[in-house]
Coordinates of C-alpha atoms in Angstrom, one line a residue:
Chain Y
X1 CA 1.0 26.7 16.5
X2 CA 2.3 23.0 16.6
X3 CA 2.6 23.6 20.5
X4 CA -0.7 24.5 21.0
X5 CA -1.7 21.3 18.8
X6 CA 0.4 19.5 21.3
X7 CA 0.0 21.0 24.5
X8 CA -4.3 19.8 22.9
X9 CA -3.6 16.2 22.2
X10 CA -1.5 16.0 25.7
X11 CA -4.5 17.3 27.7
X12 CA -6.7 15.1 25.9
X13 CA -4.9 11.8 27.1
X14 CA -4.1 13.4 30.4
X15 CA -7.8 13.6 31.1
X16 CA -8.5 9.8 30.2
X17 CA -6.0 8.6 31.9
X18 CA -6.5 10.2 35.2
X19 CA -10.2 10.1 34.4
X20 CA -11.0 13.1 37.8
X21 CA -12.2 16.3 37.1
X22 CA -11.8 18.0 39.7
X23 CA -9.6 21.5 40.1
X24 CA -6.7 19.6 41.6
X25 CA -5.8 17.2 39.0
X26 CA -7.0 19.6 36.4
X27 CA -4.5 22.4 37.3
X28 CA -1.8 19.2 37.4
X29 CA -2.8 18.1 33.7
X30 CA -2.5 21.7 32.6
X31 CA 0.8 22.0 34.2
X32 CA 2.1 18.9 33.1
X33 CA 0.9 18.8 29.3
X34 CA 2.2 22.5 29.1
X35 CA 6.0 21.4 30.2
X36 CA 6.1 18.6 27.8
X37 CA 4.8 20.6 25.0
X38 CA 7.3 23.5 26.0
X39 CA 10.2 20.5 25.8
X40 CA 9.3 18.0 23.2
X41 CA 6.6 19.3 20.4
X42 CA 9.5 19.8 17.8
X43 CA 9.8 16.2 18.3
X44 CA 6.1 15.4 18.0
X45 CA 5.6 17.2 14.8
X46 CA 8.9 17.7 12.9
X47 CA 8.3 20.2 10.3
X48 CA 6.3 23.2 12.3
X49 CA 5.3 25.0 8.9
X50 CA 3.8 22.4 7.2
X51 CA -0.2 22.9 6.4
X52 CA -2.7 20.7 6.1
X53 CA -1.9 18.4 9.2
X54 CA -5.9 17.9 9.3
X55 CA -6.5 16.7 6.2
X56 CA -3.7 14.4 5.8
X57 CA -5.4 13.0 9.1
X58 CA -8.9 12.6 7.8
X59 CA -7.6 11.0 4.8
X60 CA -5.4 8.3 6.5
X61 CA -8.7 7.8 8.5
X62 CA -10.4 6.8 5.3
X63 CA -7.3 4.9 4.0
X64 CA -8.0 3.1 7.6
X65 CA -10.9 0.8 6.8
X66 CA -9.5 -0.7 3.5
X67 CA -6.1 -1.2 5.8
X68 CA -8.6 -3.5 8.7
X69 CA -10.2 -5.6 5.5
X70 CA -6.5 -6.1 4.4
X71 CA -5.5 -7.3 8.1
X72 CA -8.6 -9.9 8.2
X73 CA -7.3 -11.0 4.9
X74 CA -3.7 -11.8 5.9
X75 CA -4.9 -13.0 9.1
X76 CA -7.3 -15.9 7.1
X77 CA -4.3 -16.7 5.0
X78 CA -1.6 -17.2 8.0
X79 CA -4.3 -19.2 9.6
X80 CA -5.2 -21.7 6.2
X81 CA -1.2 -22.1 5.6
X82 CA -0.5 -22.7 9.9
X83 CA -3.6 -25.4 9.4
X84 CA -2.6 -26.9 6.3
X85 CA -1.4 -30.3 7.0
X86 CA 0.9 -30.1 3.9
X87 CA 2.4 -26.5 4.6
X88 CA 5.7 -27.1 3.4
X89 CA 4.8 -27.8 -0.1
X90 CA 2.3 -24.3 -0.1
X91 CA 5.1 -21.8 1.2
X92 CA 7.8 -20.6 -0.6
X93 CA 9.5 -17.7 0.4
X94 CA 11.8 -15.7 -0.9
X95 CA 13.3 -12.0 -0.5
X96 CA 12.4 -9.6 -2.7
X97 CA 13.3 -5.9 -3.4
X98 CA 11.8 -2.9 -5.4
X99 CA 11.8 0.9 -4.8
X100 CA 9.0 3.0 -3.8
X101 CA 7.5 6.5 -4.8
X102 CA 7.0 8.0 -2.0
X103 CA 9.3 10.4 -0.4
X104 CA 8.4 11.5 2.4
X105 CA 9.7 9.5 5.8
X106 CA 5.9 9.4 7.5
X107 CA 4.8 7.9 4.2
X108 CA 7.5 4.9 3.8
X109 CA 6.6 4.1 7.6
X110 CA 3.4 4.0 6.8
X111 CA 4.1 1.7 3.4
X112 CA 6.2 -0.1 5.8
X113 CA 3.9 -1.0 8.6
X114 CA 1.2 -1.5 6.0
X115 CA 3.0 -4.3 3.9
X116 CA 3.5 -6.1 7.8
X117 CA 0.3 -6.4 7.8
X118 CA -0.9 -6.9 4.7
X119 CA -1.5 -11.0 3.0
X120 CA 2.0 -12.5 3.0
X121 CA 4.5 -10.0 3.4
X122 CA 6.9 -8.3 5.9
X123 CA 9.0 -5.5 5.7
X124 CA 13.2 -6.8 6.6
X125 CA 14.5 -3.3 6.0
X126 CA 14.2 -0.1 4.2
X127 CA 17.7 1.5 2.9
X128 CA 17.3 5.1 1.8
X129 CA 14.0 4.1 -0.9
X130 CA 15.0 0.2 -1.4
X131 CA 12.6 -2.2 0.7
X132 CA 13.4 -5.0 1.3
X133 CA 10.3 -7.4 1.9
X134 CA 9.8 -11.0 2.8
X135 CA 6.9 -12.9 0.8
X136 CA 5.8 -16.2 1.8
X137 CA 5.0 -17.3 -1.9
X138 CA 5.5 -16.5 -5.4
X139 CA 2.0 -15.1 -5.7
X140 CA 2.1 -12.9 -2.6
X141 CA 6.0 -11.1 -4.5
X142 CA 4.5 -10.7 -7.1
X143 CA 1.8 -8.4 -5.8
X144 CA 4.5 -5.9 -4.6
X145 CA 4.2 -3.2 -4.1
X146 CA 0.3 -2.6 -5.5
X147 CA -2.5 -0.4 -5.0
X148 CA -1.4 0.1 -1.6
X149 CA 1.5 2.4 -2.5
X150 CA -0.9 4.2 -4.5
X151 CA -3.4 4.8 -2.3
X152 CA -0.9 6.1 0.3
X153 CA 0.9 8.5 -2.3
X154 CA -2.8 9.9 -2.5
X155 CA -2.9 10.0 1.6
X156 CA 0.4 11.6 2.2
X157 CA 1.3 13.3 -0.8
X158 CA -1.9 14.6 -2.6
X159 CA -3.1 18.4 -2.5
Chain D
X1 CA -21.2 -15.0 30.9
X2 CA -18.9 -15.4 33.6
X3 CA -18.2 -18.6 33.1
X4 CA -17.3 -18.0 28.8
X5 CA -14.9 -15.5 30.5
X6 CA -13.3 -17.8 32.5
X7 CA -12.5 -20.4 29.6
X8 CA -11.7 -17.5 27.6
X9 CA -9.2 -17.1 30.1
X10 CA -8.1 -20.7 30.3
X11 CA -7.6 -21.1 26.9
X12 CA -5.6 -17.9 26.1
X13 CA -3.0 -19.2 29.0
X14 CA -3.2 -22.7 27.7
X15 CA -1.9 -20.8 23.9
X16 CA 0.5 -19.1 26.3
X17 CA 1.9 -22.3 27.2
X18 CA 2.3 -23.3 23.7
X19 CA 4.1 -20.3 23.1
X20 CA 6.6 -20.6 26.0
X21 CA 7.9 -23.7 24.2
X22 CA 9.1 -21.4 21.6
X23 CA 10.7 -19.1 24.0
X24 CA 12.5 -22.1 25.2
X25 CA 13.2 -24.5 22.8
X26 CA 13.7 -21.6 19.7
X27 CA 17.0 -22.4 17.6
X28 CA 18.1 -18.9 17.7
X29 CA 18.0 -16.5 20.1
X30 CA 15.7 -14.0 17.7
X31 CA 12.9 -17.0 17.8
X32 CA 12.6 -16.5 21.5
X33 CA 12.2 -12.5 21.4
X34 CA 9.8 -13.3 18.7
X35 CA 7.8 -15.6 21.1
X36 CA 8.6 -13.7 24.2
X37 CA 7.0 -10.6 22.1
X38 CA 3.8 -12.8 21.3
X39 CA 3.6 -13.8 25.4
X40 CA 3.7 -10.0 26.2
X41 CA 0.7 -9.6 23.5
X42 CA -1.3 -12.7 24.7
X43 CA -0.5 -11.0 28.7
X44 CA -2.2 -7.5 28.0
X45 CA -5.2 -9.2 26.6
X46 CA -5.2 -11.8 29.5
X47 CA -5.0 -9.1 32.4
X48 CA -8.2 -7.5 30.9
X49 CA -9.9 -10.4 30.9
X50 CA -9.3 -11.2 34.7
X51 CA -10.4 -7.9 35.1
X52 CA -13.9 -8.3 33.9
X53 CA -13.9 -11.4 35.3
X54 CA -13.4 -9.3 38.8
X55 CA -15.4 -6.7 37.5
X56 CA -12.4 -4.0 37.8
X57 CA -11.9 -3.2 34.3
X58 CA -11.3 0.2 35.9
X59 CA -8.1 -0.7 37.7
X60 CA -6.4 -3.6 35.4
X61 CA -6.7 -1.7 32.5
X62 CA -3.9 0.9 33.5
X63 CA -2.1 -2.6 34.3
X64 CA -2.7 -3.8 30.5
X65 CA -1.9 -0.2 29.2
X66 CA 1.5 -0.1 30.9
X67 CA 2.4 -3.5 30.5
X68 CA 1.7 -2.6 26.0
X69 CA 3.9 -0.5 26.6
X70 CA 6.8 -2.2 28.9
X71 CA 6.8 -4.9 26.0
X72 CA 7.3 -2.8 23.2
X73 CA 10.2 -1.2 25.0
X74 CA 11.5 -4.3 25.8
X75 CA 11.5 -5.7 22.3
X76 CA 12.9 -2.8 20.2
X77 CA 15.7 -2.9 23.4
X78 CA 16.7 -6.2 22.8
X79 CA 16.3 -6.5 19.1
X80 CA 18.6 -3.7 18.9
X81 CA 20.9 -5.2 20.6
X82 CA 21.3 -8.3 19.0
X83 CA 21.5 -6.9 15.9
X84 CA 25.3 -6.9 15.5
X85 CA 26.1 -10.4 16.8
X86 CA 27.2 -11.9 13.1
X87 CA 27.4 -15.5 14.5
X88 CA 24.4 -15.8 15.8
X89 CA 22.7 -18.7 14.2
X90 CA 26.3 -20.0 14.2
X91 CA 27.5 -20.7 17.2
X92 CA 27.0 -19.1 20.9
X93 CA 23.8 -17.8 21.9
X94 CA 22.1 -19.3 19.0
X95 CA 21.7 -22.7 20.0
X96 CA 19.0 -25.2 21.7
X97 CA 19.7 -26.7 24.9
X98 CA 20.5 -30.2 23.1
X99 CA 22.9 -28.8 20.5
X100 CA 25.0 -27.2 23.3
X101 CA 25.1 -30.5 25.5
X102 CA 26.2 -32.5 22.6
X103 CA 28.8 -29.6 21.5
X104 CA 30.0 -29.8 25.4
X105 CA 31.2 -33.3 25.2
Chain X
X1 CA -27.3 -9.0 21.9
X2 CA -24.4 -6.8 23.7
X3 CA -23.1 -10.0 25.1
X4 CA -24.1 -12.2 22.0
X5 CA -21.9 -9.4 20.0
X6 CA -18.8 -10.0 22.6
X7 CA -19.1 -13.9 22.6
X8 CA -18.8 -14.0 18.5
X9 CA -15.9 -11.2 18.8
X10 CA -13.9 -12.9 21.5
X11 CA -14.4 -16.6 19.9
X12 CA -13.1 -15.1 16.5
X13 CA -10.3 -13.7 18.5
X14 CA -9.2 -16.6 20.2
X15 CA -9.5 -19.0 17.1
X16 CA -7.0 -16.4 15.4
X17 CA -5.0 -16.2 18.6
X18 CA -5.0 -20.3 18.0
X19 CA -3.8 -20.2 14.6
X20 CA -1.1 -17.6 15.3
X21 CA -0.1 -20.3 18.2
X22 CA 0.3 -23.4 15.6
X23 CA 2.2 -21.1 13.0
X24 CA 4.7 -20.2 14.9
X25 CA 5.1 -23.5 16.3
X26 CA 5.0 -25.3 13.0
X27 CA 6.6 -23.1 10.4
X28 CA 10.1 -24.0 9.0
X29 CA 12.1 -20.8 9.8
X30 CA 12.3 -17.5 11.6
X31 CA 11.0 -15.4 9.0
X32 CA 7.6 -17.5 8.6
X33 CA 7.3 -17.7 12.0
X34 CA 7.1 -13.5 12.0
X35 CA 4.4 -14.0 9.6
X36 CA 2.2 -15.8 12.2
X37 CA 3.6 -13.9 14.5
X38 CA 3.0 -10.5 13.4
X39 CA -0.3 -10.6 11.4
X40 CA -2.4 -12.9 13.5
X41 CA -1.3 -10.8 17.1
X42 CA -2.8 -7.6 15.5
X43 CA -5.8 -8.7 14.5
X44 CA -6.9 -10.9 17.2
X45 CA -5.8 -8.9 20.3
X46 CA -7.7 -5.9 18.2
X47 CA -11.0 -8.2 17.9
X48 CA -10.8 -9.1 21.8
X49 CA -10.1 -5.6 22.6
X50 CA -12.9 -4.0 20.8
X51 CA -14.6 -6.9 22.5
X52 CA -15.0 -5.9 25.7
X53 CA -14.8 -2.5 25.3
X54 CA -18.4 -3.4 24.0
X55 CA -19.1 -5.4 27.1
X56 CA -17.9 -2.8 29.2
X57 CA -20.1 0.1 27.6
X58 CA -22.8 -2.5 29.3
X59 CA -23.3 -0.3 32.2
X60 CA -23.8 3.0 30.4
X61 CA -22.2 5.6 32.9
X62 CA -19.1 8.2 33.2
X63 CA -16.7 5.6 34.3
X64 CA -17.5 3.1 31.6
X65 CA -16.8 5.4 28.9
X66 CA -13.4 6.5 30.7
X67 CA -12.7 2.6 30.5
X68 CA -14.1 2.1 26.8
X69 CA -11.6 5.2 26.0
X70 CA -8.4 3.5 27.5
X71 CA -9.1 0.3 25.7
X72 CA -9.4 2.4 22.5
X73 CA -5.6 4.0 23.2
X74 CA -5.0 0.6 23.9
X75 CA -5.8 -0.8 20.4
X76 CA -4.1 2.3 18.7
X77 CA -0.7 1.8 20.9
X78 CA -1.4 -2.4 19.7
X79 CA -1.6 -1.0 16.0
X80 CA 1.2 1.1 15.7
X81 CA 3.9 -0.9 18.3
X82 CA 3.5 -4.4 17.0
X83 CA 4.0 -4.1 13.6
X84 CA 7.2 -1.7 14.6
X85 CA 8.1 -4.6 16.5
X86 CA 7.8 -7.6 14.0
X87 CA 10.0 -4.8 12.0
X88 CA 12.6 -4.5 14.5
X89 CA 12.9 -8.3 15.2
X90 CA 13.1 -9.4 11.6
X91 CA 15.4 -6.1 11.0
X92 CA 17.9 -7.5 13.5
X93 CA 17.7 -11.1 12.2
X94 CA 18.7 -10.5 8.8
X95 CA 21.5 -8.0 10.2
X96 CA 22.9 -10.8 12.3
X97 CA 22.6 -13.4 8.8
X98 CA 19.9 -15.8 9.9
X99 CA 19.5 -17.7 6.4
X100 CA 16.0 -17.7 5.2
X101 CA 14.1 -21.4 4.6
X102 CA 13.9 -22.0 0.8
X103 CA 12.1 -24.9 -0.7
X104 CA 15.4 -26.2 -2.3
X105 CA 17.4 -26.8 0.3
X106 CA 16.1 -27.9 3.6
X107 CA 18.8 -26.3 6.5
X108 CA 18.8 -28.9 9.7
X109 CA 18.2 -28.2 13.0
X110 CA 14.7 -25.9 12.2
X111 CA 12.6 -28.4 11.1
X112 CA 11.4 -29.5 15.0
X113 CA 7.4 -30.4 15.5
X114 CA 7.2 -29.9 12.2
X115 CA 6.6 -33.0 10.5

């Protein structure tokens, strides 16, 4: 089944890429999609078993707009404190740690990537379930790690 | 319109400038894959821009596409490699252009 | 009102494009410069993106939405990769022991155009 998923998604960006429709380059997209899903779908979707793949998507496509108001946020906020003429008295960063909930590996890339982009914090490194995160103030560490982890424990790891 | 693509276009390389100093200046060798990484953003959104300003989105866009690509490659490459030098704020490739003349003498 | 929509989108995108400029020029250390560096990129190459994918839906034929497609795989290739990125560069800074800028002591040698 995940080939067929795949061999789908491949086609799909074949066909925008190329952007002919003729029989030609058709039979080449078919061709072409169908040996890399024959070689690589068990590295494009790990766990072939798994069910639900569609729902997890439509809910991390819900989880998406909260994640663009978030970005706009931290965007404002880099901007005030690269602005501010007296920047070196507003930051004050530091390193902090804590350990997360979630368990799957999808999940903590997505906690990962999200806490980039979120107001005042980046990811350093993750050991086993130990982030370590970068805040640029007190105020932004001690918001960690938030509604976010909870929201993405819903996305991943609900029903 | 033309004409607010064009200073579009003039001011993004005019940022791009500002980055290079970065890339050239940076005290460690991480600062300037950090900036060269920004360049590479700024670039892809630059090449679409000349290519509406042409009016063949159609063509640079595969341009812009491959060159996202080529400079995420290029980061994680390099990142990954550097990741084991100890010393690097230190001594060796760490240093400005200054520093290492005045070490030299 | 198409282009009137791409003008505000693309200002906005350059001013944040601006701001991520003088943050990585003016902040202290490495890791506040991957602040700027990692948030602001996102944002504003997504806002210019999204941009002119508008302006290029102008001309409503075949072709256009072939190009309004690319720019959208585009900005999801932009969203995942430059985050991974920031990741990747900070992750191999703090492997190689770049000391982080705290407010106590100031370290020389990082404090240039800063001032």
């Amino acid at each position: 089944m995940h080939y067929i998923y795949t061999f789908l998604i491949m086609l799909v960006f074949w066909v925008t890429l190329s952007g002919k429709f003729d029989l030609f380059h058709l039979t080449l997209g078919v061709i072409s999609s169908a040996l890399v899903s024959w070689m690589s779908a068990d590295l494009f979707m790990l766990d072939p078993k798994k069910k639900g793949r569609v729902a997890t998507a439509c809910r991390f496509l819900a989880y998406f707009p909260w994640l663009i108001k978030e970005i706009f946020l931290s965007t404002l906020h880099v901007a005030i404190l690269a602005l501010h003429p007296r920047m070196r008295e507003e930051i004050d960063p530091t390193i902090v740690t804590f350990k997360t909930i979630l368990k799957k590996d999808i999940a903590r890339v997505a906690l990962a990537n999200s806490i980039t982009l979120t107001p005042g914090t980046i990811t350093v490194r993750i050991v086993e379930d130990v982030f370590y995160v970068h805040a640029i103030s007190r105020k932004a560490a001690a918001g960690l790690p938030g509604e976010m982890e909870q929201r993405l424990a819903r996305v991943f790891e609900g029903s | 319109m033309e004409q607010f693509f064009l200073f579009m276009g003039i001011g993004i390389c005019v940022l791009m400038l500002l980055t290079l100093y970065r890339v050239v200046v940076g005290p460690t060798v991480i600062d300037r894959l950090m900036g060269v990484n920004v360049f590479g953003t700024k670039t892809t959104v630059l090449l679409l821009i000349i290519g509406v300003m042409f009016d063949r989105l159609d063509m640079f866009i595969d341009i812009s596409l491959a060159y996202a690509l080529l400079n995420f490659i290029v980061t994680i490459a390099t990142s990954r490699y550097f990741q084991h030098h100890k010393t690097l704020s230190a001594t060796g490739y760490g240093y400005s252009f200054s520093k290492r003349e005045k070490s030299d003498d | 009102m198409i282009d009137l929509l791409t003008i505000l989108l693309l200002s906005i995108g350059l001013f944040s494009f601006f701001s991520t400029t003088i943050g990585i020029l003016r902040f202290p250390d490495f890791y506040s410069r991957m602040h700027a560096a990692g948030k602001g990129d996102v944002f504003s190459s997504l806002l210019i993106l999204v941009g002119l994918g508008i302006y290029s839906l102008h001309h409503f034929t075949g072709a256009s939405i072939l190009v309004f497609l690319k720019i959208v795989a585009i900005s999801v290739f932009i969203f995942l990769a430059s985050p991974t990125a920031t990741h990747a560069i900070v992750d191999a800074g703090y492997e190689s022991g770049v000391k982080p800028w705290t407010k106590d002591k100031q370290e020389e040698g990082s404090d240039d155009l800063a001032t």
